[in-house]
Coordinates of C-alpha atoms and ligand atoms in Angstrom, one line a residue:
M25 CA -108.2 71.1 -143.0
R26 CA -105.1 73.0 -143.6
H27 CA -101.9 70.9 -144.2
F28 CA -98.9 72.1 -142.3
R29 CA -96.1 72.6 -144.7
S30 CA -92.7 71.1 -144.4
V31 CA -91.3 74.6 -145.0
A32 CA -92.4 75.7 -141.6
V33 CA -88.9 76.1 -140.5
V34 CA -88.1 78.3 -143.4
V35 CA -91.1 80.5 -142.6
V36 CA -90.0 80.9 -139.0
L37 CA -86.6 82.0 -140.1
T38 CA -88.0 84.5 -142.6
V39 CA -90.2 85.9 -139.9
I40 CA -87.3 86.4 -137.5
A41 CA -85.5 88.3 -140.2
A42 CA -88.5 90.3 -141.4
A43 CA -90.5 90.9 -138.2
P44 CA -88.5 93.7 -136.6
L45 CA -88.6 95.7 -139.8
L46 CA -92.4 95.3 -140.1
L47 CA -93.0 96.1 -136.5
R48 CA -91.2 99.3 -136.7
A49 CA -93.4 100.7 -139.5
Q50 CA -95.8 103.1 -137.7
P51 CA -99.1 104.0 -139.3
K52 CA -98.8 107.3 -141.2
P53 CA -101.3 110.0 -140.6
N54 CA -102.2 110.2 -144.3
P55 CA -104.8 107.6 -145.4
R56 CA -103.1 104.7 -147.0
D57 CA -104.5 102.5 -149.8
V58 CA -104.9 99.0 -148.4
S59 CA -104.0 97.2 -151.6
K60 CA -100.6 98.9 -151.5
L61 CA -100.3 98.1 -147.8
Y62 CA -101.0 94.5 -148.7
G63 CA -98.2 94.5 -151.3
E64 CA -95.8 96.0 -148.7
L65 CA -96.7 94.0 -145.6
C66 CA -98.3 90.8 -146.6
A67 CA -97.6 89.7 -150.2
S68 CA -94.1 88.3 -149.4
C69 CA -95.8 85.5 -147.4
H70 CA -99.4 85.2 -148.6
G71 CA -98.4 85.8 -152.3
P72 CA -99.0 88.9 -154.4
K73 CA -102.4 87.6 -155.4
L74 CA -103.4 86.4 -151.9
T75 CA -103.4 82.8 -153.2
G76 CA -100.7 81.8 -150.7
A77 CA -96.9 81.2 -150.8
Q78 CA -95.1 80.1 -147.7
A79 CA -98.2 81.4 -145.8
P80 CA -101.7 80.1 -146.5
S81 CA -104.0 81.4 -149.2
L82 CA -106.4 84.1 -148.0
L83 CA -108.9 83.3 -150.8
D84 CA -109.8 79.6 -150.3
D85 CA -112.3 80.2 -147.5
V86 CA -110.4 77.9 -145.2
W87 CA -109.8 79.8 -141.9
K88 CA -107.8 78.3 -139.1
F89 CA -108.6 81.1 -136.7
G90 CA -112.2 81.8 -137.9
G91 CA -113.5 83.4 -141.1
D92 CA -115.8 86.1 -139.7
D93 CA -114.7 89.7 -139.9
A94 CA -113.8 90.0 -136.2
S95 CA -111.6 86.8 -136.3
I96 CA -109.8 87.8 -139.4
S97 CA -109.1 91.3 -137.9
K98 CA -107.8 89.5 -134.8
S99 CA -105.5 87.3 -136.9
I100 CA -104.1 90.3 -138.6
K101 CA -103.6 92.4 -135.4
E102 CA -102.3 89.6 -133.1
G103 CA -100.7 87.3 -135.6
S104 CA -99.5 83.9 -134.5
L105 CA -95.8 84.4 -134.2
A106 CA -94.9 80.8 -133.4
A107 CA -96.4 79.7 -136.8
G108 CA -94.9 82.6 -138.6
M109 CA -97.6 85.3 -138.8
P110 CA -96.2 88.5 -137.3
P111 CA -98.6 90.7 -135.3
M112 CA -99.6 93.8 -137.4
A113 CA -101.3 95.9 -134.7
N114 CA -98.4 98.3 -134.7
A115 CA -98.0 98.5 -138.4
L116 CA -101.7 99.1 -139.2
S117 CA -104.3 101.3 -137.6
D118 CA -107.7 99.8 -136.6
Q119 CA -109.2 101.5 -139.7
E120 CA -106.6 100.0 -141.9
V121 CA -107.2 96.5 -140.5
R122 CA -110.9 96.9 -141.2
A123 CA -110.1 98.0 -144.8
M124 CA -107.7 95.1 -145.2
V125 CA -110.6 92.7 -144.3
I126 CA -112.7 94.4 -147.0
F127 CA -109.8 94.0 -149.4
I128 CA -109.4 90.3 -148.6
R129 CA -113.2 89.8 -149.1
E130 CA -113.1 91.6 -152.5
E131 CA -110.2 89.5 -153.7
A132 CA -111.9 86.3 -152.5
A133 CA -115.0 87.2 -154.4
K134 CA -113.0 87.9 -157.6
F135 CA -111.2 84.6 -157.2
K136 CA -114.5 82.7 -156.8
R137 CA -116.1 84.5 -159.7
G138 CA -113.2 83.3 -161.9
Q139 CA -114.1 79.7 -161.0
S140 CA -117.9 79.8 -161.5
T141 CA -120.1 80.7 -164.4
F142 CA -123.4 82.6 -164.2
A143 CA -126.3 82.7 -166.6
K144 CA -125.9 85.4 -169.2
P145 CA -129.2 85.1 -171.0
A146 CA -129.1 86.1 -174.6
A147 CA -132.4 86.3 -176.5
D148 CA -134.3 83.1 -176.3
T149 CA -131.8 81.4 -174.0
V150 CA -133.6 79.4 -171.3
V151 CA -132.0 80.0 -167.9
K152 CA -132.3 77.2 -165.4
S153 CA -132.3 78.8 -161.9
E154 CA -132.8 77.0 -158.6
L155 CA -136.6 77.1 -158.6
H156 CA -137.8 78.2 -162.0
T157 CA -136.6 78.2 -165.6
F158 CA -137.1 81.5 -167.4
K159 CA -136.3 83.6 -170.5
L160 CA -135.2 87.2 -170.5
E161 CA -137.5 88.8 -173.1
T162 CA -136.9 92.3 -174.4
V163 CA -139.9 94.6 -174.1
V164 CA -138.4 97.8 -175.5
N165 CA -134.9 98.9 -176.5
G166 CA -133.0 102.0 -177.6
L167 CA -134.0 104.2 -174.7
G168 CA -131.8 106.2 -172.4
V169 CA -131.2 105.1 -168.8
V170 CA -134.6 103.9 -167.7
W171 CA -134.8 104.8 -164.0
G172 CA -138.3 103.9 -163.1
I173 CA -141.0 101.5 -164.3
D174 CA -144.7 101.3 -163.3
F175 CA -148.0 100.2 -164.7
L176 CA -151.4 101.8 -165.3
P177 CA -154.5 99.6 -164.5
D178 CA -155.1 99.3 -168.3
G179 CA -151.8 97.5 -168.7
R180 CA -149.8 100.5 -170.2
M181 CA -146.3 100.7 -168.9
L182 CA -144.8 104.1 -167.7
L183 CA -141.1 104.6 -167.9
T184 CA -138.9 107.4 -166.8
E185 CA -135.7 108.2 -168.7
K186 CA -133.1 109.8 -166.5
S187 CA -132.5 112.5 -169.1
G188 CA -136.0 113.9 -168.3
R189 CA -138.5 112.0 -170.4
L190 CA -141.7 110.2 -169.3
R191 CA -142.5 107.4 -171.8
I192 CA -145.5 105.1 -172.4
V193 CA -145.4 101.6 -173.7
E194 CA -148.7 100.4 -175.1
H195 CA -149.4 96.9 -176.3
G196 CA -145.7 96.2 -176.2
K197 CA -144.8 99.2 -178.3
L198 CA -143.1 102.4 -177.3
V199 CA -145.3 105.5 -177.9
P200 CA -142.9 107.6 -180.0
T201 CA -143.6 110.9 -178.4
P202 CA -142.7 111.4 -174.8
V203 CA -145.3 112.7 -172.4
G204 CA -145.3 116.5 -172.5
G205 CA -145.2 119.0 -169.7
V206 CA -143.1 117.0 -167.1
P207 CA -141.0 119.2 -164.8
E208 CA -137.6 120.4 -165.9
V209 CA -135.0 118.2 -164.3
W210 CA -131.3 118.6 -163.3
A211 CA -130.0 115.9 -165.6
K212 CA -126.4 115.5 -164.7
G213 CA -124.3 112.8 -163.0
Q214 CA -126.7 110.7 -161.1
G215 CA -129.5 113.3 -161.2
G216 CA -132.5 113.5 -163.5
L217 CA -136.0 112.2 -163.8
L218 CA -136.0 109.3 -161.3
D219 CA -138.9 107.2 -160.0
V220 CA -142.5 106.9 -161.3
A221 CA -145.3 105.6 -159.2
V222 CA -149.0 105.1 -160.1
H223 CA -151.3 105.8 -157.2
P224 CA -152.9 102.6 -155.9
D225 CA -156.4 104.2 -156.5
Y226 CA -155.4 105.5 -159.9
S227 CA -158.7 104.4 -161.5
T228 CA -160.6 106.8 -159.2
N229 CA -158.1 109.7 -158.9
G230 CA -155.7 109.5 -161.9
W231 CA -152.6 110.5 -159.9
I232 CA -149.1 109.7 -161.2
Y233 CA -146.1 110.6 -159.0
L234 CA -142.6 111.5 -160.2
S235 CA -139.5 112.0 -158.2
Y236 CA -136.7 114.0 -159.8
S237 CA -133.6 116.2 -159.3
D238 CA -135.0 119.7 -159.0
P239 CA -132.6 122.4 -160.3
G240 CA -131.9 125.2 -157.7
P241 CA -129.7 128.3 -157.8
D242 CA -126.0 128.2 -158.7
G243 CA -126.0 124.7 -160.1
S244 CA -127.5 123.1 -156.9
A245 CA -130.2 120.5 -157.0
M246 CA -132.3 118.4 -154.6
T247 CA -134.8 115.5 -155.0
A248 CA -138.4 116.7 -155.3
I249 CA -141.7 115.0 -155.9
V250 CA -144.6 116.1 -158.1
R251 CA -147.9 114.5 -159.0
G252 CA -150.0 115.0 -162.1
K253 CA -152.5 113.4 -164.4
L254 CA -152.1 112.0 -167.9
K255 CA -154.3 113.7 -170.5
D256 CA -153.8 113.7 -174.3
G257 CA -150.1 112.9 -173.9
Q258 CA -149.6 115.7 -171.4
F259 CA -148.7 115.6 -167.7
V260 CA -151.4 118.0 -166.4
E261 CA -152.9 119.3 -163.1
Q262 CA -149.5 119.2 -161.5
E263 CA -149.1 119.6 -157.8
T264 CA -145.8 119.7 -155.9
V265 CA -145.9 117.0 -153.2
F266 CA -142.4 117.5 -151.8
K267 CA -139.9 120.2 -152.2
V268 CA -137.6 121.8 -149.6
P269 CA -136.5 125.5 -149.7
T270 CA -133.6 126.0 -152.1
E271 CA -131.2 126.9 -149.2
L272 CA -131.2 123.2 -148.5
Y273 CA -130.2 122.2 -152.0
R274 CA -126.7 120.9 -152.6
T275 CA -124.2 121.1 -155.5
G276 CA -122.5 117.9 -156.7
E277 CA -123.7 115.3 -159.1
N278 CA -124.2 112.3 -156.8
H279 CA -126.7 110.5 -154.6
F280 CA -130.3 111.7 -155.2
G281 CA -131.9 108.3 -154.3
S282 CA -134.8 107.9 -154.9
R283 CA -137.8 105.6 -154.8
L284 CA -141.5 106.1 -154.1
V285 CA -143.6 103.7 -152.1
F286 CA -147.3 104.0 -151.2
D287 CA -148.6 102.6 -147.9
K288 CA -152.1 103.0 -146.5
G289 CA -152.5 106.7 -147.4
Y290 CA -148.9 107.6 -146.8
L291 CA -146.1 108.1 -149.3
F292 CA -142.6 107.0 -148.3
F293 CA -139.6 108.1 -150.4
S294 CA -135.8 108.1 -150.2
I295 CA -133.2 110.8 -150.9
G296 CA -129.5 110.1 -151.1
E297 CA -127.1 112.3 -149.1
R298 CA -125.9 114.2 -152.2
G299 CA -122.3 113.3 -151.6
Q300 CA -122.4 115.2 -148.3
K301 CA -121.7 112.4 -145.8
D302 CA -122.4 114.4 -142.7
D303 CA -125.7 115.6 -143.9
A304 CA -127.0 112.1 -143.4
Q305 CA -126.8 112.6 -139.6
D306 CA -128.3 116.1 -139.8
I307 CA -132.0 116.1 -139.3
T308 CA -132.3 119.7 -140.4
R309 CA -131.5 118.5 -144.0
P310 CA -133.6 116.4 -146.4
N311 CA -130.7 114.4 -147.9
G312 CA -129.6 111.0 -146.6
K313 CA -133.1 110.3 -145.3
V314 CA -136.3 108.3 -145.8
H315 CA -139.3 110.5 -145.6
R316 CA -143.0 110.0 -144.9
I317 CA -145.8 112.3 -146.0
F318 CA -149.5 112.0 -146.8
E319 CA -150.2 111.4 -150.5
D320 CA -151.0 115.1 -151.0
G321 CA -147.8 116.3 -149.4
R322 CA -149.1 117.1 -145.9
V323 CA -147.0 116.1 -143.0
P324 CA -148.4 113.4 -140.6
D325 CA -148.1 114.8 -137.1
D326 CA -147.0 111.4 -135.7
N327 CA -143.8 111.6 -137.8
P328 CA -140.8 111.1 -135.4
F329 CA -139.3 114.6 -135.6
V330 CA -142.4 116.7 -135.7
G331 CA -142.0 119.5 -133.2
K332 CA -138.3 119.0 -132.8
A333 CA -136.6 122.4 -133.2
G334 CA -135.0 122.8 -136.6
A335 CA -135.8 119.3 -137.8
L336 CA -137.5 118.6 -141.1
P337 CA -140.9 117.1 -140.0
T338 CA -141.1 114.8 -143.1
I339 CA -138.1 112.7 -142.0
W340 CA -139.0 109.1 -141.1
S341 CA -135.4 107.7 -140.7
Y342 CA -131.9 109.0 -141.2
G343 CA -128.2 108.1 -141.6
H344 CA -128.8 106.7 -145.1
R345 CA -126.2 107.0 -147.9
N346 CA -127.9 106.5 -151.2
P347 CA -131.1 104.5 -151.0
Q348 CA -131.9 103.6 -154.6
G349 CA -134.2 100.8 -153.6
L350 CA -137.3 101.0 -151.4
A351 CA -140.1 98.4 -151.1
K352 CA -142.8 97.2 -148.8
D353 CA -143.0 93.5 -148.0
P354 CA -146.6 92.7 -148.8
A355 CA -146.7 89.8 -146.4
T356 CA -145.5 91.7 -143.3
G357 CA -146.1 95.4 -144.2
L358 CA -142.4 96.1 -143.3
L359 CA -140.5 98.7 -145.3
Y360 CA -137.0 97.9 -146.7
D361 CA -134.4 100.1 -148.4
A362 CA -131.4 99.0 -150.5
E363 CA -128.6 101.4 -150.0
H364 CA -125.7 101.9 -152.4
G365 CA -122.8 102.0 -150.1
P366 CA -119.1 103.0 -150.4
R367 CA -116.7 100.3 -151.5
G368 CA -117.8 97.3 -149.6
G369 CA -120.7 98.9 -147.8
D370 CA -123.9 98.1 -149.7
E371 CA -126.8 97.5 -147.4
L372 CA -130.3 96.2 -147.1
N373 CA -132.1 97.9 -144.2
L374 CA -135.4 97.4 -142.4
V375 CA -136.6 101.0 -142.3
Q376 CA -138.2 102.0 -139.0
K377 CA -139.6 105.1 -137.5
G378 CA -137.1 107.6 -136.2
R379 CA -134.1 105.2 -136.5
N380 CA -130.6 106.1 -137.4
Y381 CA -128.9 103.9 -140.0
G382 CA -125.4 105.0 -139.2
W383 CA -123.9 106.5 -142.3
P384 CA -121.2 107.8 -142.2
V385 CA -120.4 107.0 -138.6
I386 CA -120.7 103.2 -139.1
T387 CA -120.3 101.3 -142.3
Y388 CA -119.0 97.9 -143.6
G389 CA -117.2 99.7 -146.4
M390 CA -114.1 101.8 -147.2
N391 CA -113.3 104.6 -149.6
Y392 CA -113.4 103.9 -153.3
D393 CA -109.6 104.6 -153.5
G394 CA -108.9 101.8 -151.0
T395 CA -108.2 104.0 -148.1
P396 CA -110.0 103.2 -144.9
M397 CA -113.1 105.2 -143.8
T398 CA -113.7 103.9 -140.3
D399 CA -113.2 100.7 -138.3
L400 CA -116.7 101.1 -136.8
T401 CA -119.3 98.8 -138.1
A402 CA -121.7 99.1 -135.2
K403 CA -122.6 101.6 -132.6
E404 CA -125.1 102.1 -129.8
G405 CA -128.2 103.9 -131.1
M406 CA -127.5 103.0 -134.8
E407 CA -129.2 100.3 -136.7
Q408 CA -127.4 97.2 -138.2
P409 CA -128.3 96.3 -141.8
V410 CA -130.4 93.2 -142.5
N411 CA -127.7 92.3 -144.9
Y412 CA -124.6 93.9 -146.4
W413 CA -122.4 93.1 -149.3
V414 CA -118.6 93.0 -149.1
P415 CA -117.5 93.3 -151.8
S416 CA -120.1 95.7 -153.1
I417 CA -122.4 94.6 -155.8
A418 CA -123.6 98.2 -156.3
V419 CA -127.3 97.7 -155.3
S420 CA -130.0 99.6 -157.1
A421 CA -133.7 98.8 -156.9
I422 CA -135.6 96.2 -154.9
A423 CA -139.0 94.6 -155.4
F424 CA -141.1 91.9 -153.7
Y425 CA -142.5 89.5 -156.2
T426 CA -146.3 89.3 -156.0
G427 CA -147.2 87.6 -159.2
T428 CA -148.5 84.1 -160.0
K429 CA -146.3 83.3 -163.0
F430 CA -143.4 82.1 -160.8
P431 CA -145.2 80.5 -157.8
K432 CA -142.0 79.4 -156.0
W433 CA -140.8 83.0 -156.0
D434 CA -143.9 84.3 -154.3
G435 CA -143.2 87.0 -151.7
Q436 CA -139.4 86.9 -152.3
L437 CA -137.2 89.9 -152.8
F438 CA -135.5 90.7 -156.1
L439 CA -132.6 93.1 -156.1
G440 CA -130.7 94.7 -159.0
A441 CA -127.0 95.5 -159.1
L442 CA -125.2 98.0 -161.2
A443 CA -121.5 97.3 -161.2
Q444 CA -122.0 93.5 -160.9
E445 CA -124.7 93.6 -163.5
E446 CA -126.9 91.2 -161.6
L447 CA -130.4 90.3 -160.7
R448 CA -130.5 88.6 -157.4
R449 CA -133.2 86.7 -155.6
L450 CA -133.2 87.0 -151.8
V451 CA -135.2 85.0 -149.3
L452 CA -136.0 86.8 -146.1
A453 CA -136.9 85.0 -142.9
D454 CA -137.0 86.3 -139.3
G455 CA -135.4 89.6 -140.3
K456 CA -132.5 88.0 -142.1
V457 CA -131.5 87.1 -145.6
T458 CA -131.3 83.3 -145.5
H459 CA -130.6 82.7 -149.1
Q460 CA -129.4 84.5 -152.2
E461 CA -129.3 83.5 -155.8
V462 CA -127.8 85.3 -158.8
L463 CA -130.4 84.8 -161.5
F464 CA -128.3 86.3 -164.2
K465 CA -125.2 88.4 -164.7
N466 CA -123.3 90.5 -167.2
V467 CA -126.2 91.5 -169.4
G468 CA -126.1 95.2 -168.3
R469 CA -126.3 97.4 -165.2
V470 CA -129.7 96.7 -163.6
R471 CA -131.4 100.0 -162.7
D472 CA -134.9 99.0 -161.8
V473 CA -136.8 95.8 -161.0
V474 CA -140.6 95.6 -160.7
S475 CA -143.1 92.9 -160.1
G476 CA -145.5 93.5 -163.0
P477 CA -149.3 93.2 -162.6
D478 CA -149.2 90.5 -165.3
G479 CA -146.9 88.3 -163.1
Y480 CA -143.7 88.9 -165.1
I481 CA -140.7 90.5 -163.5
Y482 CA -139.6 93.7 -165.3
V483 CA -136.0 94.8 -165.3
S484 CA -134.4 97.9 -166.9
F485 CA -130.8 98.1 -167.9
D486 CA -128.7 101.2 -168.2
G487 CA -128.1 100.5 -171.9
G488 CA -131.7 101.6 -172.5
R489 CA -133.4 98.2 -172.6
V490 CA -136.4 97.0 -170.6
A491 CA -136.8 93.3 -170.4
R492 CA -139.0 90.8 -168.5
L493 CA -138.5 87.4 -167.0
V494 CA -141.1 85.0 -168.5
P495 CA -141.4 81.4 -167.5
A496 CA -139.8 79.0 -170.0
P497 CA -142.0 76.5 -171.7
G498 CA -142.9 73.7 -169.4
E499 CA -143.0 75.9 -166.3
P500 CA -146.2 75.9 -164.3
G501 CA -146.8 79.5 -165.2
T502 CA -147.0 78.6 -168.9
A503 CA -149.6 75.8 -168.7
S504 CA -151.6 75.9 -171.9
R505 CA -154.9 77.7 -171.7
Ligands
HEC613 C1 -93.7 86.6 -142.5 C2 -94.8 86.0 -143.2 C3 -96.2 86.6 -143.1 C4 -96.5 87.9 -143.3 C5 -95.6 89.1 -143.6 C6 -98.0 88.0 -143.1 N1 -98.5 86.8 -142.8 FE1 -100.4 86.3 -142.4 N2 -99.9 84.5 -141.9 C7 -98.6 83.9 -142.0 C8 -98.6 82.5 -141.7 C9 -97.5 81.6 -141.7 C10 -100.0 82.3 -141.2 C11 -100.5 81.0 -140.7 C12 -100.4 81.0 -139.2 C13 -100.9 79.7 -138.6 O1 -101.2 78.7 -139.4 O2 -101.0 79.6 -137.4 C14 -100.7 83.5 -141.4 C15 -102.0 83.7 -141.1 C16 -102.8 84.8 -141.5 C17 -104.2 84.9 -141.3 C18 -105.1 83.8 -140.6 C19 -105.5 82.8 -141.6 C20 -106.4 81.7 -141.0 O3 -106.4 80.7 -141.6 O4 -107.1 82.0 -140.0 C21 -104.6 86.1 -141.8 C22 -106.0 86.6 -141.9 C23 -103.4 86.7 -142.3 N3 -102.3 85.9 -142.1 C24 -103.4 87.9 -142.9 C25 -102.2 88.6 -143.1 C26 -102.2 90.0 -143.6 C27 -103.4 90.8 -143.9 C28 -100.9 90.3 -143.6 C29 -100.3 91.7 -144.0 C30 -100.8 92.8 -143.2 C31 -100.1 89.2 -143.3 N4 -100.9 88.2 -143.0 C32 -98.7 89.2 -143.3 C33 -97.5 84.6 -142.5 C34 -97.4 85.9 -142.8

């Protein structure tokens, strides 16, 4: 319950003096940074840090007029003049109001973070999470950015270093020489050697798949996929599984995606929009899409855009920004992607045939410089995310846990975050995220997360470390043999 302040009279008087001035300010055509707009239009009443002054705090999660996005937008636009909140509909555009809501959410999250502590597991520290206690145990260290992790049936671990090297870890030790003969990669910005995936029937066919930024003419690049076999430390018998004509390549260092997911003879993979927002809506281009092909690269003729003039037939869904996570729920067979959004626009999506995921027409985010992008968060014909994060946590990879070492986590979704340096556990039910837990934080930018065949959860950090979550002594998974 909010307490009405005895200073109400003072507030009203201040408003009467300030309101005409505020109401005259018209939105400028140039995009304006909302944190500055807050300082100019709101700080005098709600306090420079949003913690409240003569007007209530915007960070305490107490909302007189409702705390959902729409209600807060309405409070800002319409105000409540009698109580001393001037209507801002004339001072701010709809897009700026939307960006202001994102800004308030960001500041509230920062405020909360300052008040709570998260597990920051050092070596041998036991972390007590909600359902399991675990340790974060280093597997290998001293690598570059480890983008992808997968396992061979014999237990060897394959790692991709973004710089362009494929590595093997055998019996817990890094094989010193990288695998030879992998394709040349465009290793700049967010590009390089990306995901690695071992074919589900590896023991009979020996295929290993790699996704990577393929260099094109004039400094351009695009995500491509190759498969090959491992022989005497070399990547041999290579076959290109996916590559578009170089006219479709893009310059710029951002948003390559990508992850690989096998599903009943098909290969799904994601490509970021390469920093070209509008390409995500353009089905003649490969970027900003999730694709589906057969495992040898052929195009299934029941793909949604097969036969559509100009369309790339491999496209399965579009309107994606930078899907750096892609995973199939083993229980339902449904495919999910985790999409690194703009500021305040990270998403988890249920990826379905032919659907449009809206980027950049709809988003819950704004530009990184604090200027608005759009006030549209939903539109007919465009899909809503299963979950979104405002503020952004900078989502990277996702994985469903399928092991037996942490029985209470069975089938749940694990999600890595870069900027927030987190590993999260998500519970999905009826197409919604019903619970989230931050398992640890601030030990490094989490790049990949994988449910290992041995039941441990493997995580790679941008600092070049691969670690795994192992049950702490006393957990069911550690019962003495
Ligand atoms: C002149 C003082 C004043 C200014 C300027 C002002 N506010 Fe307010 N605001 C108030 C007061 C007072 C209330 C509480 C109204 C009430 O309790 O009915 C309020 C309420 C709100 C609420 C609703 C809170 C709730 O509990 O539901 C929001 C959101 C809000 N303000 C945002 C803003 C933003 C954003 C700006 C700047 C664009 C702004 N305000 C500028 C005085 C101000």
